[in-house]
Short mmCIF file of C-alpha atoms and ligand atoms in Angstrom, two decimals:
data_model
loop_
_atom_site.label_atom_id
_atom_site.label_comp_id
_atom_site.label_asym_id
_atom_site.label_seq_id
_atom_site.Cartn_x
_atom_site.Cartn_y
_atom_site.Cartn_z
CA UNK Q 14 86.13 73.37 90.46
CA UNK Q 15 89.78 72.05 91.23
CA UNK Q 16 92.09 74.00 93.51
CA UNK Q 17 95.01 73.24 91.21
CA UNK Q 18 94.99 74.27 87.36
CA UNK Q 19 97.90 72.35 86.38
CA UNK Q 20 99.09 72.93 82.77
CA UNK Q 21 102.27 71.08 80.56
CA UNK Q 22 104.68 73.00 78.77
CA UNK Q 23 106.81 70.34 77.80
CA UNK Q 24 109.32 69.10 80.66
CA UNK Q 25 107.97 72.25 82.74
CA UNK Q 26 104.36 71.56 85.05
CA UNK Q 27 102.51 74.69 85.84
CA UNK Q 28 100.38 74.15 89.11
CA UNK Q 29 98.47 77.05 89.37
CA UNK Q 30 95.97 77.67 92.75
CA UNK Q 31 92.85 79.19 91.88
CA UNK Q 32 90.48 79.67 94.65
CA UNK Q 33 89.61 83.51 95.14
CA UNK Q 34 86.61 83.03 97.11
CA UNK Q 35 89.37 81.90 100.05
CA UNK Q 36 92.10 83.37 98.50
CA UNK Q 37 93.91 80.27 98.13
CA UNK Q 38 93.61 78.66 101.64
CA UNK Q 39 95.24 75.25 101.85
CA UNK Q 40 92.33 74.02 103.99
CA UNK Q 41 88.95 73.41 104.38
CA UNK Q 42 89.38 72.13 100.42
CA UNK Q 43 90.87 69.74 98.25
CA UNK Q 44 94.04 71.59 98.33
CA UNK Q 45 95.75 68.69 100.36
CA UNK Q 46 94.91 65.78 98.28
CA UNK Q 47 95.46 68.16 94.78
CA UNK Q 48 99.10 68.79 95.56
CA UNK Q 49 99.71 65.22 96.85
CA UNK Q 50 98.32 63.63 94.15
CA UNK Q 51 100.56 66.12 91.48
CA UNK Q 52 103.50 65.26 93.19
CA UNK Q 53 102.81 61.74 93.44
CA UNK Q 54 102.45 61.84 89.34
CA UNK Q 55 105.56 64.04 88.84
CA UNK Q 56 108.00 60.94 91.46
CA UNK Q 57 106.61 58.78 88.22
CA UNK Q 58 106.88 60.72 85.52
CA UNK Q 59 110.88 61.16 84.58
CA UNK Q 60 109.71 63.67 81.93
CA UNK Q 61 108.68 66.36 84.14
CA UNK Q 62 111.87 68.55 84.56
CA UNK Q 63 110.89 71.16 86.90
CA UNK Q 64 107.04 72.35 88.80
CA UNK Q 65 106.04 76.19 88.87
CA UNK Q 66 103.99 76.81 92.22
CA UNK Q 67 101.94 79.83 91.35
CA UNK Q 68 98.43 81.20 91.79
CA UNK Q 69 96.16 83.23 90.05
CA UNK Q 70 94.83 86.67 90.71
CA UNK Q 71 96.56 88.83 92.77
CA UNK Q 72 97.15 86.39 95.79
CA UNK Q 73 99.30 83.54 96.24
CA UNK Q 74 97.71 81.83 99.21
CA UNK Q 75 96.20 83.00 102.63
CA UNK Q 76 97.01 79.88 104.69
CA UNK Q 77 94.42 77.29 106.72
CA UNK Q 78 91.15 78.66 106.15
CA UNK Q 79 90.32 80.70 109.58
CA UNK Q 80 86.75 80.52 108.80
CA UNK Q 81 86.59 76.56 109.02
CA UNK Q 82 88.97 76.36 112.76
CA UNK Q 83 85.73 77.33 114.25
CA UNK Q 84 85.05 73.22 114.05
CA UNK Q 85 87.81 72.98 116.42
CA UNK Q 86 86.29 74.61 119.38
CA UNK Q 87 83.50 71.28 119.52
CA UNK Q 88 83.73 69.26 122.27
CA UNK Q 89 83.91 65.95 120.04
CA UNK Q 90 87.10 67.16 118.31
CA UNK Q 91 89.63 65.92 120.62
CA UNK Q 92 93.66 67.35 121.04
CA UNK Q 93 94.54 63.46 119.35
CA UNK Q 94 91.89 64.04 116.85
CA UNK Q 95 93.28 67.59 115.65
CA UNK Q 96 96.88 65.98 115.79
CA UNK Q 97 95.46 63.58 113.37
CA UNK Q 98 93.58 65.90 110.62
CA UNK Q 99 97.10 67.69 110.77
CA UNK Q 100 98.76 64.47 110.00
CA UNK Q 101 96.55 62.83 107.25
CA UNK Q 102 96.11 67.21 106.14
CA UNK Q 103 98.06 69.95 105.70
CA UNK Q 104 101.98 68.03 107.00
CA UNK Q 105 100.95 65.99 103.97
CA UNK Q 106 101.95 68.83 101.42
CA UNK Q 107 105.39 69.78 102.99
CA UNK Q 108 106.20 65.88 102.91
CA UNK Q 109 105.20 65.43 99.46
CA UNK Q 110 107.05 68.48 98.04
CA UNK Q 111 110.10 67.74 100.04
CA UNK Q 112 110.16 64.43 98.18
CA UNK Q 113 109.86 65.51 94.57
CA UNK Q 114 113.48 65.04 92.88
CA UNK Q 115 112.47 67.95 90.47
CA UNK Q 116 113.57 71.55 91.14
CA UNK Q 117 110.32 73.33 92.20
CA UNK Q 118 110.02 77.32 91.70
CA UNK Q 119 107.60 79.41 93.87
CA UNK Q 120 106.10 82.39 91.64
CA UNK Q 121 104.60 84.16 94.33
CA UNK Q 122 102.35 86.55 92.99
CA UNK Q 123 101.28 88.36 95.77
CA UNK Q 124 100.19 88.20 99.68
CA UNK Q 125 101.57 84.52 101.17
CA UNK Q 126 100.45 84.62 104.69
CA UNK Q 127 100.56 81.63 107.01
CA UNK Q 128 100.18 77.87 105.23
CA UNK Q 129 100.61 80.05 102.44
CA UNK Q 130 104.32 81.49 103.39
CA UNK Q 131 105.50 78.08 104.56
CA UNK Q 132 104.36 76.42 101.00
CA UNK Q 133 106.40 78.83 99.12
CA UNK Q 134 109.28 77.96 101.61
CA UNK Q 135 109.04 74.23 100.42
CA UNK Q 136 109.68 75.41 96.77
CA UNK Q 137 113.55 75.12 95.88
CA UNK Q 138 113.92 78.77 94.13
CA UNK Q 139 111.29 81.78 94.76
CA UNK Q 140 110.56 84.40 92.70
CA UNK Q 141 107.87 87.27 93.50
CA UNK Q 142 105.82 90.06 92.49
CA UNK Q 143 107.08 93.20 93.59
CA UNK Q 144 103.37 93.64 95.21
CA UNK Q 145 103.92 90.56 97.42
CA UNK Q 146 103.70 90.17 100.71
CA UNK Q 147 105.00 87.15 103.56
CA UNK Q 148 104.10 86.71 106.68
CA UNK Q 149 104.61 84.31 109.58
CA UNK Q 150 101.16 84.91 110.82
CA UNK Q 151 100.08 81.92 113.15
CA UNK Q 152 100.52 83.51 116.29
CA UNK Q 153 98.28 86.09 115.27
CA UNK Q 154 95.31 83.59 114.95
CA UNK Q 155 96.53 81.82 118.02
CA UNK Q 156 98.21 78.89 116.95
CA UNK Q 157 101.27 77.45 116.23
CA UNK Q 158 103.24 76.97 112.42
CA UNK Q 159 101.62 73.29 112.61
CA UNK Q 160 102.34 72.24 108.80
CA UNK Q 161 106.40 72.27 108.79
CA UNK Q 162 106.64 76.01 108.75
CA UNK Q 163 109.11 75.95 112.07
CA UNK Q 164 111.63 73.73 110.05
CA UNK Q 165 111.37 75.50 106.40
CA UNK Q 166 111.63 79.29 107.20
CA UNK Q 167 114.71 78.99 109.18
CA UNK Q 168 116.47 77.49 106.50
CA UNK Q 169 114.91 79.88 104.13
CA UNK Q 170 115.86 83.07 105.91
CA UNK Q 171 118.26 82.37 108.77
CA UNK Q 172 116.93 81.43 112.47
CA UNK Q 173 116.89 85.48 113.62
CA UNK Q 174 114.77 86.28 110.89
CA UNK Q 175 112.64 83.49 110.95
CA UNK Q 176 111.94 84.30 114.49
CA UNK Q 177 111.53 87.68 114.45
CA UNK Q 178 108.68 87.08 111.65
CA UNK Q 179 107.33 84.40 113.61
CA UNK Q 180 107.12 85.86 117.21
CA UNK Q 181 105.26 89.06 115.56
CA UNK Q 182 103.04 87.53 112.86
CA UNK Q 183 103.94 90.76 110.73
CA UNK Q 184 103.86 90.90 106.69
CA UNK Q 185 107.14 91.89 104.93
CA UNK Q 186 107.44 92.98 101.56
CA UNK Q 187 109.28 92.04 98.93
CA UNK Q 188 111.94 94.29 99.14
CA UNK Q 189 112.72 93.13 102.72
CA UNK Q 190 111.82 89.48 101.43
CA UNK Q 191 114.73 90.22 98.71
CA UNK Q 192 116.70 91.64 101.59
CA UNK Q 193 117.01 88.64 103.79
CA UNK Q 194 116.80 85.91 101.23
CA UNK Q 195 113.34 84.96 101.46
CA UNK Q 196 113.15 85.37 97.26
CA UNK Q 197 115.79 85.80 94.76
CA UNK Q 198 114.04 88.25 92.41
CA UNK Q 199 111.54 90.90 92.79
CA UNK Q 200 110.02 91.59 89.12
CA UNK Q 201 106.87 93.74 88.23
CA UNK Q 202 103.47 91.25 88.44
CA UNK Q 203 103.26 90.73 84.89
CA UNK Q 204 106.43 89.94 84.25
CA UNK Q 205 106.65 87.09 86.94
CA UNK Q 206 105.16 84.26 85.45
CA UNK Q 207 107.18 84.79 81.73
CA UNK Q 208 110.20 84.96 84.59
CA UNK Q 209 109.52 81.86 85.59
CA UNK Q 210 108.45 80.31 83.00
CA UNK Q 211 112.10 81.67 81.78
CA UNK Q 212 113.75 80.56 84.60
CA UNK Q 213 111.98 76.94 84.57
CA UNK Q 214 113.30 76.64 80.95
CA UNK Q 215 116.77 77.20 81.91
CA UNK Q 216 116.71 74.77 84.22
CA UNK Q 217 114.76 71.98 82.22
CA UNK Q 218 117.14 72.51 79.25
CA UNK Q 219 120.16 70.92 81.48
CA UNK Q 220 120.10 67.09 81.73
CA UNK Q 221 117.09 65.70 84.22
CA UNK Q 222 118.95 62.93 85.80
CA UNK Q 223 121.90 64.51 87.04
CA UNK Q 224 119.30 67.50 87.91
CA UNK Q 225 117.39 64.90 90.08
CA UNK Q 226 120.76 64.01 91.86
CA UNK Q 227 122.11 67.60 92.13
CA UNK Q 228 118.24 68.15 94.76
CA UNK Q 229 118.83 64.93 96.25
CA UNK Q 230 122.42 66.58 97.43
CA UNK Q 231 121.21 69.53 98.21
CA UNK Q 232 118.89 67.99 100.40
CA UNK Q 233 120.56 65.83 101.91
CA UNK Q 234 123.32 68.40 102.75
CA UNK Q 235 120.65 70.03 105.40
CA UNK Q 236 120.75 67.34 107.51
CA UNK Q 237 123.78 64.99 106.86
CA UNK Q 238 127.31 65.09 107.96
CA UNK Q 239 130.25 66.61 105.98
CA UNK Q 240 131.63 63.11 105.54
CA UNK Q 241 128.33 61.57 104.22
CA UNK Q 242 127.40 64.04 102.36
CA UNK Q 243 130.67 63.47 100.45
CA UNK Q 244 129.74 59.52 100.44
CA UNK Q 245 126.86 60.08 99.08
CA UNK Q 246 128.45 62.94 96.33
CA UNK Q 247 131.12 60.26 95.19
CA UNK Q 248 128.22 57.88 94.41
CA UNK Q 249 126.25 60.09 92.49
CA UNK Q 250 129.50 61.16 90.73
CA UNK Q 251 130.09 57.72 89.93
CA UNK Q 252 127.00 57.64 88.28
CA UNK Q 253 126.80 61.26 86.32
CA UNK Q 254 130.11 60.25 84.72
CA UNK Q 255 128.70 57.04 83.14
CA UNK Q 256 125.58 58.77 81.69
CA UNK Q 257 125.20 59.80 78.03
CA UNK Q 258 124.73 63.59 78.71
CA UNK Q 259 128.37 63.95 80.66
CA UNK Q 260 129.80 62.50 77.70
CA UNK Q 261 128.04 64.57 75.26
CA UNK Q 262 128.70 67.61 77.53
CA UNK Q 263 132.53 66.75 77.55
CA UNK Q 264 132.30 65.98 73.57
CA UNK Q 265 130.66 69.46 73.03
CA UNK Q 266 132.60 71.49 75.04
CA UNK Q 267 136.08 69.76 73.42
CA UNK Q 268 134.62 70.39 69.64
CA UNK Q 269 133.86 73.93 70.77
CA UNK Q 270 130.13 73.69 70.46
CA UNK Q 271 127.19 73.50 72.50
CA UNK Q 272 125.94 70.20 73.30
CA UNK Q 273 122.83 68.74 72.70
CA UNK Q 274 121.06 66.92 75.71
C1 LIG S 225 96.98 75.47 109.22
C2 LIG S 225 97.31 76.79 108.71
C3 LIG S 225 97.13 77.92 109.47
C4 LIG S 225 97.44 79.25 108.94
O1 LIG S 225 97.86 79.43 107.82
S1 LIG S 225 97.24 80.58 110.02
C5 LIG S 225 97.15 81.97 108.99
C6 LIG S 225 95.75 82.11 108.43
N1 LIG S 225 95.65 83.18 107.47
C7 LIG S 225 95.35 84.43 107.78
O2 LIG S 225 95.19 84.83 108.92
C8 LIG S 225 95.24 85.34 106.59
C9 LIG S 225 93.91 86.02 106.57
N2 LIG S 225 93.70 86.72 105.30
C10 LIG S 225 94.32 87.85 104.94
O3 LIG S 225 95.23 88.35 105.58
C11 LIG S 225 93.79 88.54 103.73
O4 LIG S 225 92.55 88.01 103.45
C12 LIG S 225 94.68 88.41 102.45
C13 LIG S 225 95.95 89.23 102.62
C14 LIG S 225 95.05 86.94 102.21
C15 LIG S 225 93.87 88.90 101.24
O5 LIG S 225 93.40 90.21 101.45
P1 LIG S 225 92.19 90.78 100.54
O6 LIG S 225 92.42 90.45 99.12
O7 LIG S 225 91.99 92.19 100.93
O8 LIG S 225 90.92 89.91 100.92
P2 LIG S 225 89.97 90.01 102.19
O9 LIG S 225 88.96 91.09 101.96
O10 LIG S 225 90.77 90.06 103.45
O11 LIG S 225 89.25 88.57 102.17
C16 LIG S 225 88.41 88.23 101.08
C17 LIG S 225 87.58 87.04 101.43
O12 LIG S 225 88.45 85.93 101.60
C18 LIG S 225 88.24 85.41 102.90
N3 LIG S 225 89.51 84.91 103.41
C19 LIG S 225 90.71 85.51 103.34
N4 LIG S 225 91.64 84.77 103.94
C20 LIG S 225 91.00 83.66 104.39
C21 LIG S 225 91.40 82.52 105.12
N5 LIG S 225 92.70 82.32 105.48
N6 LIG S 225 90.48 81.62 105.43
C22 LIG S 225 89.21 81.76 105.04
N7 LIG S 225 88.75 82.81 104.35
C23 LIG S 225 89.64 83.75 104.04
C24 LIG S 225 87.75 86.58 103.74
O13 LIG S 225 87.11 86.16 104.89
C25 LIG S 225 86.86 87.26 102.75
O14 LIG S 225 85.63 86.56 102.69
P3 LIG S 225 84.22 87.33 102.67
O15 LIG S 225 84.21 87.99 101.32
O16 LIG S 225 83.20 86.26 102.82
O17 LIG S 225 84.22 88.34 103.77
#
């Protein structure tokens, strides 16, 4: 059976893990190829508005599959042969999502430990279950964040924080994981995937290109400097004033109705 259910609700995708027997680990399966080859489809397909991250049951992913990093104690895998299953493997998700143009929302449903953390820290927006859990648990299993995890956490949550939860390994909940930024809502488990689903229509109802343009920004901002950051803004701006949905926004709002994208 496929890792990822993925279902359409018009400009919204649904990717949905459902793997119980591992609960949800990101290795050791077709995870990797699944969620490269989804957001290879969404980069061509200008329709898709925004992608829901979720999982089913009651958690959202455990990370690498611990069971399976037994293979790395033989002889025959070599340091430069791990460094390369991590390249063609698990960095291949945190590349892909970083490139998607689309807003991406993390509904994390419950536990996200490892792998599974870091992946909801590549989604733009999380939301969670008030019964979930994150944790920054490599260390614990004796290894290091090796799938991006050291450059998406701090961003998520701040450098001390990100720290702090990697040095221990320990689970937060998500009242502290509301606390420090981590997620922006906390709703009851049954509630979170209409809150997405809510939340993703909301965002797919505003116009997709200057949507796409708004994430490249925002991405861009991470990294770039002030002044090419504004380059890059004036550019886009150039181009979101010429489209058809600027003009029908400025149409609407000066005949006192809402417009229609
Ligand atoms: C490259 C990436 C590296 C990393 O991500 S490092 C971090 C690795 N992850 C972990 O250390 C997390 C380990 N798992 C857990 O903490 C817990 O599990 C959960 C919180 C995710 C779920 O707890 P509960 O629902 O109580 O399940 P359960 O009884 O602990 O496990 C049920 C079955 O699922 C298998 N399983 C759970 N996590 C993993 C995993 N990460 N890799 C492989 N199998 C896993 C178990 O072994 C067991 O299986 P059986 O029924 O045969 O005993």
């Amino acid at each position: 059976m496929a890792f990822l259910q993925i279902e359409r609700d018009g400009g919204i995708v649904i990717a949905t893990m459902n793997q119980p027997e591992t609960r949800n680990a990101l290795t050791g399966n077709t995870a990797v190829e699944e969620f490269v080859r989804l957001c290879a489809e969404i980069r061509q397909d200008t329709s898709v508005k925004v992608l829901i991250v979720t999982a089913a049951g009651p958690i959202f992913s455990s990370g690498g599959n611990v069971k399976d990093m037994r293979r790395f104690f033989d002889e025959a895998l070599t340091p430069e042969s791990i460094c390369e299953e991590y390249r063609q493997g698990i960095q291949r998700i945190p590349l892909a999502l970083h490139a998607l143009d689309v807003p991406v929302i993390g509904a994390i449903n419950g536990p996200a430990i490892g792998a599974g953390l870091d992946l909801a820290c590549m989604c733009d927006i999380r939301i969670a279950a008030d019964t979930a859990t994150f944790a920054e648990s490599f260390v614990r299993v004796g290894i290091v964040p090796g799938d991006g995890g050291a450059w998406f956490l701090p961003r998520a949550v701040g450098m001390a924080k990100a720290s702090e939860m990697a040095f221990t390994g320990e689970a937060i909940d998500a009242r502290d994981a509301l606390a420090c930024g981590l997620i922006s809502r906390a709703v009851p488990a049954d509630e979170l995937l209409p809150a997405a689903r809510a939340l993703a229509a909301k965002i797919a109802a505003n116009p997709g290109t200057v949507m796409r343009m708004t994430k490249r920004l925002l991405r861009e901002g991470q990294h770039a400097s002030l002044a090419s950051l504004l380059e890059l803004s004036a550019s886009y701006q150039a181009l979101a004033h010429k489209t058809a949905e600027h003009r029908e926004a400025v149409t609407a709002f000066i005949e006192k109705r809402p417009p229609k994208f």
